[in-house]
Coordinates of C-alpha atoms in Angstrom, one line a residue:
M186 CA 35.9 26.3 5.0
A187 CA 33.2 26.2 2.2
S188 CA 29.8 27.5 2.8
F189 CA 27.5 24.5 3.3
T190 CA 24.4 25.8 5.0
S191 CA 21.3 25.2 2.9
I192 CA 19.8 23.6 -0.3
H193 CA 17.9 25.6 -2.8
P194 CA 14.2 24.6 -2.9
R195 CA 14.5 23.5 -6.6
L196 CA 17.5 21.4 -5.8
I197 CA 15.6 19.7 -2.9
E198 CA 13.2 18.4 -5.7
V199 CA 16.2 17.1 -7.6
D200 CA 17.6 15.3 -4.6
L201 CA 14.3 13.7 -3.9
L202 CA 14.2 12.5 -7.6
L203 CA 17.6 10.9 -7.1
A204 CA 16.4 9.2 -3.9
R205 CA 13.4 7.8 -5.7
G206 CA 15.6 6.5 -8.5
E207 CA 14.1 8.9 -11.1
L208 CA 17.5 9.6 -12.5
T209 CA 16.6 10.7 -16.0
E210 CA 14.1 13.2 -14.6
A211 CA 16.7 14.6 -12.3
V212 CA 19.2 15.0 -15.2
E213 CA 16.5 16.8 -17.3
L214 CA 15.7 19.2 -14.5
L215 CA 19.3 19.9 -13.7
T216 CA 20.2 20.5 -17.3
A217 CA 17.3 23.0 -17.6
Y218 CA 18.5 24.8 -14.5
Y219 CA 22.1 24.9 -15.7
Q220 CA 20.9 26.6 -19.0
E221 CA 18.9 29.1 -17.0
P222 CA 20.3 29.0 -13.5
A223 CA 18.3 32.0 -12.2
D224 CA 19.2 32.2 -8.5
I225 CA 20.8 28.7 -8.2
Q226 CA 24.5 28.6 -7.9
P227 CA 26.0 26.9 -11.1
L228 CA 28.4 24.9 -8.9
Q229 CA 25.4 23.2 -7.1
I230 CA 24.0 22.2 -10.4
A231 CA 27.2 21.0 -12.0
W232 CA 28.2 18.6 -9.2
R233 CA 24.7 17.2 -9.0
L234 CA 24.8 16.5 -12.7
A235 CA 28.0 14.6 -12.0
Q236 CA 26.4 12.8 -9.1
S237 CA 23.4 11.9 -11.2
H238 CA 25.5 10.3 -13.9
I239 CA 27.5 8.3 -11.3
Y240 CA 24.1 7.1 -10.0
I241 CA 23.1 6.2 -13.6
A242 CA 26.2 4.1 -14.0
D243 CA 25.6 2.5 -10.6
H244 CA 22.0 1.6 -11.5
L245 CA 23.1 0.1 -14.8
M246 CA 25.6 -2.1 -12.9
Y247 CA 22.9 -3.0 -10.4
Q248 CA 20.8 -4.3 -13.3
G249 CA 23.7 -6.4 -14.5
I250 CA 24.4 -4.2 -17.5
S251 CA 28.1 -4.0 -18.6
D252 CA 28.4 -2.1 -21.9
D253 CA 29.1 1.3 -23.4
R254 CA 26.3 2.9 -21.4
V255 CA 28.1 2.5 -18.2
E256 CA 31.3 4.0 -19.6
A257 CA 29.3 6.8 -21.2
A258 CA 27.7 7.7 -17.8
F259 CA 31.2 7.7 -16.2
D260 CA 32.5 10.0 -18.9
T261 CA 29.6 12.4 -18.6
A262 CA 30.1 12.5 -14.9
Q263 CA 33.8 13.4 -15.4
E264 CA 32.8 16.2 -17.8
W265 CA 30.5 17.7 -15.2
L266 CA 33.2 17.4 -12.5
D267 CA 35.6 19.3 -14.8
V268 CA 32.9 22.0 -15.1
A269 CA 32.4 22.1 -11.4
M270 CA 36.1 22.5 -10.8
E271 CA 36.3 25.3 -13.3
I272 CA 33.4 27.1 -11.5
D273 CA 34.9 26.9 -8.0
D274 CA 37.8 24.7 -6.9
S275 CA 37.7 26.1 -3.4
Q276 CA 34.7 24.0 -2.3
H277 CA 34.7 20.3 -1.5
F278 CA 31.9 19.1 -3.8
A279 CA 33.9 18.3 -7.0
Y280 CA 36.7 16.7 -5.0
F281 CA 34.3 14.4 -3.2
W282 CA 32.4 13.4 -6.3
Q283 CA 35.7 12.8 -8.1
A284 CA 36.6 10.4 -5.3
A285 CA 33.2 8.7 -5.7
L286 CA 33.7 8.4 -9.5
I287 CA 37.1 6.8 -9.0
G288 CA 35.5 4.3 -6.6
Q289 CA 32.7 3.4 -9.0
R290 CA 35.0 3.0 -11.9
G291 CA 37.2 0.8 -9.7
I292 CA 34.2 -1.4 -8.8
Y293 CA 33.3 -1.6 -12.5
N294 CA 36.8 -2.4 -13.7
G295 CA 37.6 -4.9 -11.0
P296 CA 39.7 -5.4 -7.9
L297 CA 43.1 -4.6 -9.4
N298 CA 41.9 -1.3 -10.7
S299 CA 40.3 -0.5 -7.3
L300 CA 43.7 -1.2 -5.7
A301 CA 45.6 0.9 -8.2
T302 CA 43.4 3.9 -7.8
S303 CA 42.7 3.7 -4.1
G304 CA 45.4 6.1 -3.1
Q305 CA 44.1 8.8 -5.3
M306 CA 40.6 8.3 -4.0
R307 CA 41.8 8.5 -0.4
D308 CA 43.7 11.7 -1.1
L309 CA 40.6 13.3 -2.6
L310 CA 38.6 12.3 0.5
I311 CA 41.2 13.7 2.8
K312 CA 41.2 17.0 0.8
S313 CA 37.4 17.1 0.9
A314 CA 37.3 16.6 4.7
Q315 CA 39.9 19.4 5.2
M316 CA 37.6 21.7 3.1
E317 CA 34.3 20.6 4.7
P318 CA 34.9 18.7 7.9
T319 CA 31.2 18.2 8.8
A320 CA 30.1 16.5 5.5
G321 CA 29.1 13.1 6.7
Y322 CA 29.2 11.3 3.4
I323 CA 32.9 11.9 3.1
Y324 CA 33.6 9.7 6.1
Y325 CA 31.0 7.1 5.1
T326 CA 32.8 6.7 1.7
A327 CA 36.2 6.6 3.4
S328 CA 34.9 3.9 5.8
F329 CA 33.9 1.8 2.8
L330 CA 37.3 2.3 1.3
Y331 CA 39.3 1.5 4.4
E332 CA 37.1 -1.6 5.2
L333 CA 37.3 -2.9 1.6
L334 CA 41.0 -2.7 1.0
P335 CA 43.4 -5.4 2.1
R336 CA 45.7 -4.3 4.9
F337 CA 48.8 -6.1 3.8
F338 CA 48.8 -4.7 0.2
S339 CA 47.4 -1.2 0.8
F340 CA 46.2 1.1 3.6
G341 CA 43.1 -0.9 4.5
D342 CA 42.3 -0.6 8.2
R343 CA 39.2 -2.1 9.7
D344 CA 39.6 -0.3 13.0
A345 CA 39.8 3.1 11.2
A346 CA 36.8 2.0 9.1
V347 CA 34.7 1.7 12.2
S348 CA 35.6 5.2 13.5
L349 CA 35.1 6.7 10.1
A350 CA 31.7 5.1 9.8
R351 CA 30.7 6.4 13.3
T352 CA 31.9 9.9 12.3
G353 CA 29.9 9.7 9.1
I354 CA 26.7 8.8 11.0
M355 CA 27.3 11.6 13.5
Y356 CA 27.6 14.3 10.9
H357 CA 24.9 12.7 8.7
L358 CA 22.3 13.0 11.5
K359 CA 23.3 16.7 11.9
M360 CA 22.9 17.2 8.2
V361 CA 19.4 15.7 8.3
E362 CA 18.5 17.9 11.3
D363 CA 19.8 21.0 9.4
G364 CA 18.0 20.1 6.2
L365 CA 21.2 19.5 4.2
V366 CA 20.1 16.0 3.0
V367 CA 16.5 15.2 2.0
H368 CA 16.3 11.8 3.6
D369 CA 17.7 9.8 6.5
F370 CA 19.5 7.2 4.3
Q371 CA 20.5 4.0 6.0
D372 CA 23.6 3.0 3.9
N373 CA 25.9 4.7 6.4
R374 CA 24.5 2.5 9.3
L375 CA 24.9 -0.6 7.1
Q376 CA 28.5 0.4 6.5
L377 CA 29.1 0.7 10.2
A378 CA 27.6 -2.8 10.7
R379 CA 29.9 -4.2 8.0
A380 CA 33.0 -2.5 9.5
L381 CA 32.1 -3.8 13.0
W382 CA 31.5 -7.3 11.8
H383 CA 34.8 -7.5 10.0
R384 CA 36.8 -5.8 12.9
D385 CA 35.3 -8.4 15.3
W386 CA 36.6 -7.1 18.6
D387 CA 35.2 -8.4 21.9
Q388 CA 33.8 -6.0 24.5
E389 CA 37.1 -5.8 26.5
K390 CA 39.2 -4.9 23.5
R391 CA 36.7 -2.3 22.5
R392 CA 36.9 -0.7 25.9
A393 CA 40.7 -0.8 26.0
E394 CA 41.2 0.5 22.5
Q395 CA 38.7 3.3 23.1
A396 CA 40.9 4.7 25.9
V397 CA 44.0 4.5 23.6
K398 CA 42.1 6.5 20.9
R399 CA 40.9 9.0 23.4
D400 CA 44.5 9.8 24.3
M401 CA 45.7 9.8 20.7
L402 CA 43.0 12.3 19.7
K403 CA 44.6 14.9 22.0
Q404 CA 47.5 15.1 19.6
V405 CA 45.6 15.2 16.3
A406 CA 44.1 18.2 14.6
D407 CA 43.5 17.1 11.0
P408 CA 39.8 16.4 10.6
F409 CA 40.3 13.2 8.6
E410 CA 42.8 11.8 11.0
R411 CA 40.6 12.7 13.9
A412 CA 37.7 10.9 12.2
K413 CA 39.8 7.7 12.1
L414 CA 40.1 7.9 15.9
M415 CA 36.7 9.4 16.8
E416 CA 35.4 6.3 18.4
G417 CA 37.7 7.3 21.3
I418 CA 35.3 10.0 22.5
M419 CA 32.0 8.5 21.4
E420 CA 29.5 6.6 23.6
I421 CA 29.5 3.0 22.4
P422 CA 27.4 0.2 23.7
E423 CA 28.8 -2.4 26.2
M424 CA 28.9 -5.4 23.8
S425 CA 31.1 -7.0 21.2
D426 CA 31.5 -5.6 17.6
R427 CA 29.4 -8.4 16.1
Q428 CA 26.7 -8.0 18.7
E429 CA 26.5 -4.3 17.9
A430 CA 26.5 -5.1 14.2
L431 CA 23.4 -7.3 14.6
V432 CA 21.7 -4.6 16.7
I433 CA 22.3 -2.1 13.9
L434 CA 20.7 -4.5 11.4
D435 CA 17.6 -4.7 13.6
Q436 CA 17.5 -0.9 13.8
V437 CA 17.9 -0.5 10.1
Q438 CA 15.3 -3.1 9.3
A439 CA 12.8 -1.3 11.6
R440 CA 13.5 2.0 9.7
L441 CA 13.1 0.4 6.3
D442 CA 10.1 -1.8 6.9
Y443 CA 7.5 0.3 5.3
P444 CA 5.4 -0.1 2.1
D445 CA 6.4 1.4 -1.3
R446 CA 10.0 2.1 -0.2
L447 CA 12.0 4.8 -1.9
Y448 CA 14.4 3.4 -4.5
A449 CA 17.4 4.2 -2.3
D450 CA 15.7 2.5 0.7
E451 CA 14.9 -0.6 -1.4
R452 CA 18.5 -0.9 -2.4
D453 CA 19.5 -0.6 1.3
W454 CA 16.8 -3.2 2.2
E455 CA 18.4 -5.6 -0.3
K456 CA 21.9 -5.0 1.2
L457 CA 20.4 -5.5 4.7
M458 CA 18.9 -8.9 3.7
Q459 CA 22.3 -9.9 2.1
L460 CA 24.1 -9.1 5.3
R461 CA 21.6 -11.1 7.4
A462 CA 22.0 -14.1 5.1
A463 CA 25.8 -13.9 5.3
W464 CA 25.9 -13.5 9.0
Q465 CA 23.6 -16.3 10.0
D466 CA 25.1 -18.7 12.6

């Protein structure tokens, strides 16, 4: 398993810049650190440069921009992922961000592209989980993938998406506690709410299926496959899926309802409002 125990203080500053949406500033700092890494591991710089350019592409798409700048950001992200892989291919970072890049390119290029590349993305996420089983963002991303894909034409699975999202939140909270992420981002909770809303089980079915998953987990060792069943050993509220989804929205709104929100939180606030509007009776 890869070492995943702390963040260099200079990289905490970079991660905060990314959370604030100051993407150009983050790239400038990382580039300077890569040229003179001092006591910072080059791998940690390289994959963050890939991450930063994926975020740049995402921000351009968010602004409604669809031109060569998006493709250029994707291409630069790929270049840095290649560098990260050359530095150390035994850690999960490059594999995870490669999966994220495939996902973002799929969103940009349309549903058919997403469907065509979904298997490669899933395989990279599985590999990432095997290398670093406690990285919460792996399972959050996998939940999004499993919830988004159609079941009849691919491996989409709304039930697995719920368990993956719950697993992602569990490990995310531990990462926050351990100082491995700089902010308690809410996107993972919003993803759980979406997965629950679309699964749409009543309270009785939740209880019955939880017992089935609990038994199945006894036979499963692979971390990714366990994450798809993890709901079986978690404490879940006595209510329906959609009731829980609405409770989660209330909780997220309470966490995000503060002035001068971080860029990342503002984006999540917008997603929250979109879900509320879509789920109104």
